mmCIF file of C-alpha atoms in Angstrom:
data_model
loop_
_atom_site.group_PDB
_atom_site.id
_atom_site.type_symbol
_atom_site.label_atom_id
_atom_site.label_comp_id
_atom_site.label_asym_id
_atom_site.label_seq_id
_atom_site.Cartn_x
_atom_site.Cartn_y
_atom_site.Cartn_z
ATOM 1 C CA MET O 1 23.355 -54.302 -8.398
ATOM 2 C CA ARG O 2 19.987 -55.370 -9.769
ATOM 3 C CA ILE O 3 18.640 -55.870 -6.242
ATOM 4 C CA MET O 4 19.853 -52.417 -5.251
ATOM 5 C CA LEU O 5 18.100 -50.866 -8.230
ATOM 6 C CA LEU O 6 14.874 -52.661 -7.343
ATOM 7 C CA LEU O 7 15.153 -51.480 -3.734
ATOM 8 C CA CYS O 8 15.762 -47.895 -4.809
ATOM 9 C CA TRP O 9 12.847 -48.054 -7.219
ATOM 10 C CA GLY O 10 10.648 -49.386 -4.469
ATOM 11 C CA LEU O 11 11.568 -46.431 -2.248
ATOM 12 C CA VAL O 12 10.497 -43.869 -4.846
ATOM 13 C CA PRO O 13 6.799 -43.909 -3.792
ATOM 14 C CA LEU O 14 7.875 -43.406 -0.185
ATOM 15 C CA PHE O 15 9.922 -40.331 -1.094
ATOM 16 C CA LEU O 16 7.109 -38.979 -3.238
ATOM 17 C CA GLY O 17 4.616 -39.521 -0.443
ATOM 18 C CA ALA O 18 6.892 -37.842 2.079
ATOM 19 C CA TYR O 19 7.284 -34.837 -0.215
ATOM 20 C CA HIS O 20 3.575 -34.660 -0.961
ATOM 21 C CA TYR O 21 2.568 -34.641 2.688
ATOM 22 C CA GLY O 22 5.519 -32.489 3.755
ATOM 23 C CA PRO O 23 7.149 -29.740 1.639
ATOM 24 C CA GLY O 24 4.717 -30.467 -1.171
ATOM 25 C CA GLN O 25 1.784 -29.255 0.896
ATOM 26 C CA ALA O 26 3.553 -25.986 1.651
ATOM 27 C CA GLN O 27 4.259 -25.498 -2.062
ATOM 28 C CA LEU O 28 0.623 -26.207 -2.929
ATOM 29 C CA LYS O 29 -0.453 -23.535 -0.454
ATOM 30 C CA LEU O 30 2.010 -21.042 -1.927
ATOM 31 C CA ASP O 31 0.704 -21.791 -5.417
ATOM 32 C CA ASP O 32 -2.833 -21.204 -4.154
ATOM 33 C CA VAL O 33 -1.754 -17.922 -2.547
ATOM 34 C CA ASP O 34 -0.073 -16.789 -5.744
ATOM 35 C CA GLN O 35 -3.164 -17.603 -7.793
ATOM 36 C CA ARG O 36 -5.478 -15.673 -5.483
ATOM 37 C CA VAL O 37 -3.156 -12.669 -5.430
ATOM 38 C CA LYS O 38 -3.032 -12.596 -9.229
ATOM 39 C CA VAL O 39 -6.821 -12.733 -9.467
ATOM 40 C CA ALA O 40 -7.044 -9.984 -6.834
ATOM 41 C CA GLN O 41 -4.690 -7.782 -8.849
ATOM 42 C CA THR O 42 -6.820 -8.347 -11.943
ATOM 43 C CA ALA O 43 -9.897 -7.369 -9.934
ATOM 44 C CA GLU O 44 -8.133 -4.149 -8.922
ATOM 45 C CA GLU O 45 -7.368 -3.345 -12.540
ATOM 46 C CA HIS O 46 -11.098 -3.569 -13.262
ATOM 47 C CA GLY O 47 -11.997 -1.491 -10.226
ATOM 48 C CA ASN O 48 -13.541 -4.429 -8.364
ATOM 49 C CA TRP O 49 -12.025 -3.519 -5.007
ATOM 50 C CA SER O 50 -14.401 -5.572 -2.860
ATOM 51 C CA ARG O 51 -13.478 -8.695 -4.806
ATOM 52 C CA ALA O 52 -9.795 -7.876 -4.409
ATOM 53 C CA VAL O 53 -10.158 -7.454 -0.636
ATOM 54 C CA ALA O 54 -12.002 -10.776 -0.366
ATOM 55 C CA LEU O 55 -9.288 -12.586 -2.324
ATOM 56 C CA TYR O 56 -6.480 -11.069 -0.263
ATOM 57 C CA ASN O 57 -8.313 -12.127 2.890
ATOM 58 C CA GLU O 58 -8.610 -15.650 1.496
ATOM 59 C CA ALA O 59 -4.917 -15.749 0.627
ATOM 60 C CA LEU O 60 -3.564 -14.524 3.972
ATOM 61 C CA PRO O 61 -4.383 -17.644 6.078
ATOM 62 C CA LEU O 62 -2.759 -19.847 3.435
ATOM 63 C CA VAL O 63 0.647 -18.171 3.732
ATOM 64 C CA PRO O 64 3.042 -20.321 5.820
ATOM 65 C CA ALA O 65 3.812 -18.733 9.185
ATOM 66 C CA GLU O 66 7.510 -18.495 8.381
ATOM 67 C CA ASN O 67 6.871 -16.524 5.180
ATOM 68 C CA VAL O 68 6.409 -13.221 7.000
ATOM 69 C CA LYS O 69 7.415 -10.992 4.088
ATOM 70 C CA GLU O 70 4.818 -12.488 1.750
ATOM 71 C CA SER O 71 2.135 -12.126 4.397
ATOM 72 C CA ARG O 72 3.017 -8.477 4.921
ATOM 73 C CA LYS O 73 2.968 -7.735 1.206
ATOM 74 C CA ILE O 74 -0.516 -9.199 0.929
ATOM 75 C CA ARG O 75 -1.678 -7.223 3.969
ATOM 76 C CA LEU O 76 -0.390 -4.020 2.408
ATOM 77 C CA ALA O 77 -2.138 -4.739 -0.882
ATOM 78 C CA ARG O 78 -5.327 -5.637 0.998
ATOM 79 C CA ASP O 79 -5.206 -2.455 3.082
ATOM 80 C CA LYS O 80 -4.754 -0.308 -0.022
ATOM 81 C CA ALA O 81 -7.755 -1.968 -1.659
ATOM 82 C CA MET O 82 -9.829 -1.486 1.511
ATOM 83 C CA MET O 83 -9.410 2.263 1.163
ATOM 84 C CA PHE O 84 -11.611 2.038 -1.943
ATOM 85 C CA THR O 85 -14.343 -0.009 -0.247
ATOM 86 C CA GLY O 86 -15.283 2.316 2.592
ATOM 87 C CA GLU O 87 -13.091 0.441 5.069
ATOM 88 C CA LEU O 88 -10.697 3.294 5.736
ATOM 89 C CA PRO O 89 -10.669 2.931 9.556
ATOM 90 C CA GLU O 90 -9.819 -0.777 9.342
ATOM 91 C CA ALA O 91 -7.145 -0.162 6.706
ATOM 92 C CA TYR O 92 -5.677 2.672 8.773
ATOM 93 C CA LEU O 93 -5.385 0.528 11.914
ATOM 94 C CA ASP O 94 -3.765 -2.395 10.099
ATOM 95 C CA LEU O 95 -1.346 -0.120 8.252
ATOM 96 C CA GLN O 96 -0.422 1.362 11.607
ATOM 97 C CA ALA O 97 0.302 -2.122 12.973
ATOM 98 C CA LEU O 98 2.159 -3.186 9.828
ATOM 99 C CA LEU O 99 4.380 -0.106 9.859
ATOM 100 C CA GLY O 100 5.200 -0.771 13.511
ATOM 101 C CA GLU O 101 6.169 -4.359 12.724
ATOM 102 C CA LEU O 102 8.457 -3.296 9.899
ATOM 103 C CA GLN O 103 10.108 -0.591 11.970
ATOM 104 C CA SER O 104 10.813 -3.085 14.746
ATOM 105 C CA ASP O 105 12.638 -5.477 12.397
ATOM 106 C CA GLU O 106 16.395 -5.550 12.780
ATOM 107 C CA LYS O 107 16.799 -5.327 9.005
ATOM 108 C CA PRO O 108 13.454 -4.241 7.525
ATOM 109 C CA ASP O 109 12.734 -4.656 3.843
ATOM 110 C CA ALA O 110 13.447 -1.146 2.553
ATOM 111 C CA GLU O 111 10.973 -1.171 -0.334
ATOM 112 C CA LEU O 112 8.149 -2.682 1.693
ATOM 113 C CA LEU O 113 8.791 -0.188 4.479
ATOM 114 C CA LYS O 114 8.668 2.675 1.998
ATOM 115 C CA GLU O 115 5.410 1.477 0.412
ATOM 116 C CA THR O 116 3.800 0.924 3.796
ATOM 117 C CA ARG O 117 4.857 4.343 5.055
ATOM 118 C CA SER O 118 3.435 5.943 1.919
ATOM 119 C CA ALA O 119 0.128 4.090 2.273
ATOM 120 C CA MET O 120 0.018 4.987 5.957
ATOM 121 C CA ALA O 121 0.615 8.687 5.276
ATOM 122 C CA ASN O 122 -2.152 8.630 2.719
ATOM 123 C CA ALA O 123 -4.574 6.872 5.071
ATOM 124 C CA GLU O 124 -3.785 9.433 7.764
ATOM 125 C CA TYR O 125 -4.615 12.215 5.317
ATOM 126 C CA TYR O 126 -8.051 10.778 4.594
ATOM 127 C CA VAL O 127 -8.732 9.915 8.231
ATOM 128 C CA THR O 128 -7.992 13.538 9.132
ATOM 129 C CA TRP O 129 -10.307 14.821 6.433
ATOM 130 C CA THR O 130 -13.093 12.522 7.658
ATOM 131 C CA LEU O 131 -12.621 13.420 11.315
ATOM 132 C CA ARG O 132 -12.709 17.117 10.586
ATOM 133 C CA LEU O 133 -15.945 16.784 8.610
ATOM 134 C CA GLU O 134 -17.431 14.787 11.480
ATOM 135 C CA GLY O 135 -16.735 17.698 13.812
ATOM 136 C CA VAL O 136 -13.940 16.093 15.808
ATOM 137 C CA GLY O 137 -11.884 18.698 17.651
ATOM 138 C CA LYS O 138 -8.335 19.648 16.762
ATOM 139 C CA ASP O 139 -6.956 17.552 19.607
ATOM 140 C CA GLY O 140 -8.434 14.497 17.900
ATOM 141 C CA TRP O 141 -7.223 14.987 14.340
ATOM 142 C CA GLU O 142 -4.050 17.085 14.682
ATOM 143 C CA PRO O 143 -1.782 14.205 15.853
ATOM 144 C CA ILE O 144 -2.926 12.133 12.868
ATOM 145 C CA ILE O 145 -2.230 14.797 10.252
ATOM 146 C CA GLU O 146 1.086 15.546 11.947
ATOM 147 C CA SER O 147 2.023 11.872 11.632
ATOM 148 C CA SER O 148 1.094 12.047 7.936
ATOM 149 C CA ARG O 149 3.336 15.085 7.551
ATOM 150 C CA GLN O 150 6.224 13.300 9.262
ATOM 151 C CA ASN O 151 5.801 10.209 7.085
ATOM 152 C CA TYR O 152 5.759 12.238 3.877
ATOM 153 C CA ARG O 153 8.760 14.210 5.116
ATOM 154 C CA LEU O 154 10.721 10.981 5.642
ATOM 155 C CA LEU O 155 9.745 9.796 2.171
ATOM 156 C CA ALA O 156 10.904 13.098 0.687
ATOM 157 C CA GLU O 157 14.203 12.929 2.562
ATOM 158 C CA ASN O 158 14.819 9.378 1.347
ATOM 159 C CA ALA O 159 14.025 10.409 -2.227
ATOM 160 C CA GLU O 160 16.513 13.255 -1.928
ATOM 161 C CA LYS O 161 19.191 10.890 -0.621
ATOM 162 C CA THR O 162 18.690 8.487 -3.509
ATOM 163 C CA GLY O 163 18.594 11.306 -6.061
ATOM 164 C CA ASP O 164 15.110 10.403 -7.276
ATOM 165 C CA LYS O 165 13.930 13.843 -8.387
ATOM 166 C CA SER O 166 10.507 12.679 -9.548
ATOM 167 C CA GLU O 167 9.820 10.962 -6.232
ATOM 168 C CA LEU O 168 11.120 13.980 -4.345
ATOM 169 C CA GLN O 169 8.776 16.349 -6.177
ATOM 170 C CA GLU O 170 5.908 13.943 -5.585
ATOM 171 C CA GLN O 171 6.463 13.765 -1.831
ATOM 172 C CA GLN O 172 6.993 17.501 -1.534
ATOM 173 C CA GLU O 173 3.602 18.036 -3.185
ATOM 174 C CA ASN O 174 2.083 15.571 -0.720
ATOM 175 C CA LEU O 175 3.638 17.519 2.139
ATOM 176 C CA GLU O 176 2.085 20.726 0.820
ATOM 177 C CA ALA O 177 -1.315 19.032 0.559
ATOM 178 C CA VAL O 178 -1.108 17.803 4.154
ATOM 179 C CA ILE O 179 -0.205 21.274 5.411
ATOM 180 C CA ARG O 180 -3.092 22.803 3.435
ATOM 181 C CA LEU O 181 -5.534 20.358 4.973
ATOM 182 C CA ALA O 182 -4.292 21.087 8.494
ATOM 183 C CA ASN O 183 -4.591 24.851 8.004
ATOM 184 C CA LEU O 184 -7.813 24.958 6.027
ATOM 185 C CA ASP O 185 -10.802 26.591 7.725
ATOM 186 C CA LEU O 186 -13.545 24.074 8.507
ATOM 187 C CA THR O 187 -16.150 26.112 6.625
ATOM 188 C CA ASP O 188 -14.030 26.008 3.484
ATOM 189 C CA LEU O 189 -13.347 22.293 3.997
ATOM 190 C CA GLN O 190 -17.070 21.538 4.237
ATOM 191 C CA GLY O 191 -17.604 23.182 0.866
ATOM 192 C CA MET O 192 -15.112 20.882 -0.843
ATOM 193 C CA PRO O 193 -15.656 17.352 -2.097
ATOM 194 C CA ILE O 194 -13.362 14.746 -0.574
ATOM 195 C CA PRO O 195 -10.685 14.126 -3.232
ATOM 196 C CA LYS O 196 -11.191 10.851 -5.039
ATOM 197 C CA GLN O 197 -8.573 8.218 -4.501
ATOM 198 C CA CYS O 198 -6.500 7.494 -7.568
ATOM 199 C CA LYS O 199 -7.245 4.180 -9.270
ATOM 200 C CA CYS O 200 -4.632 4.500 -11.992
ATOM 201 C CA LYS O 201 -2.075 1.725 -11.755
ATOM 202 C CA GLY O 202 1.359 3.254 -11.446
ATOM 203 C CA CYS O 203 -0.037 6.706 -10.743
ATOM 204 C CA CYS O 204 1.991 8.957 -8.521
ATOM 205 C CA ASN O 205 1.191 9.955 -4.962
ATOM 206 C CA GLY O 206 -0.689 13.101 -5.707
ATOM 207 C CA VAL O 207 -4.089 13.908 -6.925
ATOM 208 C CA CYS O 208 -5.077 12.016 -10.024
ATOM 209 C CA ASN O 209 -5.742 15.024 -12.252
ATOM 210 C CA GLY O 210 -5.913 12.958 -15.385
ATOM 211 C CA LYS O 211 -2.146 12.951 -15.688
ATOM 212 C CA LYS O 212 -0.734 9.962 -17.456
ATOM 213 C CA PRO O 213 1.596 7.821 -15.352
ATOM 214 C CA GLY O 214 5.190 8.590 -16.024
ATOM 215 C CA LYS O 215 4.546 11.984 -17.608
ATOM 216 C CA LYS O 216 7.642 14.104 -17.289
ATOM 217 C CA PRO O 217 7.491 17.707 -16.079
ATOM 218 C CA GLY O 218 7.759 20.009 -19.036
ATOM 219 C CA LYS O 219 5.804 22.764 -20.672
ATOM 220 C CA GLY O 220 2.764 22.050 -18.558
ATOM 221 C CA LYS O 221 4.643 22.619 -15.329
ATOM 222 C CA GLY O 222 2.968 25.977 -14.738
ATOM 223 C CA LYS O 223 -0.502 24.457 -15.010
ATOM 224 C CA LYS O 224 0.454 21.706 -12.617
ATOM 225 C CA LYS O 225 1.586 24.267 -10.076
ATOM 226 C CA GLU O 226 -1.685 26.137 -10.388
ATOM 227 C CA LYS O 227 -3.694 22.982 -9.677
ATOM 228 C CA ASP O 228 -1.436 22.218 -6.768
ATOM 229 C CA HIS O 229 -2.587 25.365 -4.961
ATOM 230 C CA ARG O 230 -6.321 25.103 -5.437
ATOM 231 C CA GLY O 231 -6.869 23.877 -1.876
ATOM 232 C CA ALA O 232 -6.839 20.798 0.287
ATOM 233 C CA SER O 233 -8.709 18.864 -2.383
ATOM 234 C CA ALA O 234 -5.409 18.676 -4.244
ATOM 235 C CA GLY O 235 -4.247 16.271 -1.575
ATOM 236 C CA PRO O 236 -2.709 12.862 -1.947
ATOM 237 C CA PRO O 237 -4.840 9.886 -2.891
ATOM 238 C CA PRO O 238 -3.705 6.351 -2.003
ATOM 239 C CA ASP O 239 -0.152 5.614 -2.805
ATOM 240 C CA LYS O 240 1.008 3.717 -5.817
ATOM 241 C CA SER O 241 -1.042 0.694 -6.557
ATOM 242 C CA GLY O 242 0.095 -2.440 -8.277
ATOM 243 C CA SER O 243 1.836 -3.954 -5.273
#
């Protein structure tokens, strides 16, 4: 018995070494990823979007290949942050690819799909605005704004199915903003400032008009409606942050 105990004790370093150079390495990488993501989220809270993008980019290569969901979540967070750093075209293209990947999954993650679709619809809105100001013809921007409309319509339909009235109202307002942008005369559009993208954590998909997150519709509903019809500049900023 004593010999067996000594043998087992002698094997402990071997097991520890095998873990350290095997599963342990994967865990160390995941811990590193988690740390970088947390720092990136803190950077977002302070409005340091470039720092957040850099940290997400550092974290992505460290994610094990088999951990596809984690990689996609980081990509989504990175793409959202890129929309604040003047990298809208790059964010738009990656969101397009990410949405395609999720849609092709046999059983896509419902929440991640929803968040990606929302971010994609928002990116399409801003891409359309930019293209129109750059003088691109209707044939160039119309398919993009139509895709944004379809994405917001799907989000509204899903909100209706789940009975989420707040989400439904939010997406319906986004739909109205997209339609306004598509129909707005170019001369009028050129006289408007591009709506700022909302930086409030937990803010809804709609223009950040100084509304506090989670504010329930009430007595101020009439004022909200009035703002909602002031023009395309009442369009949707990036979707909910804090991913």
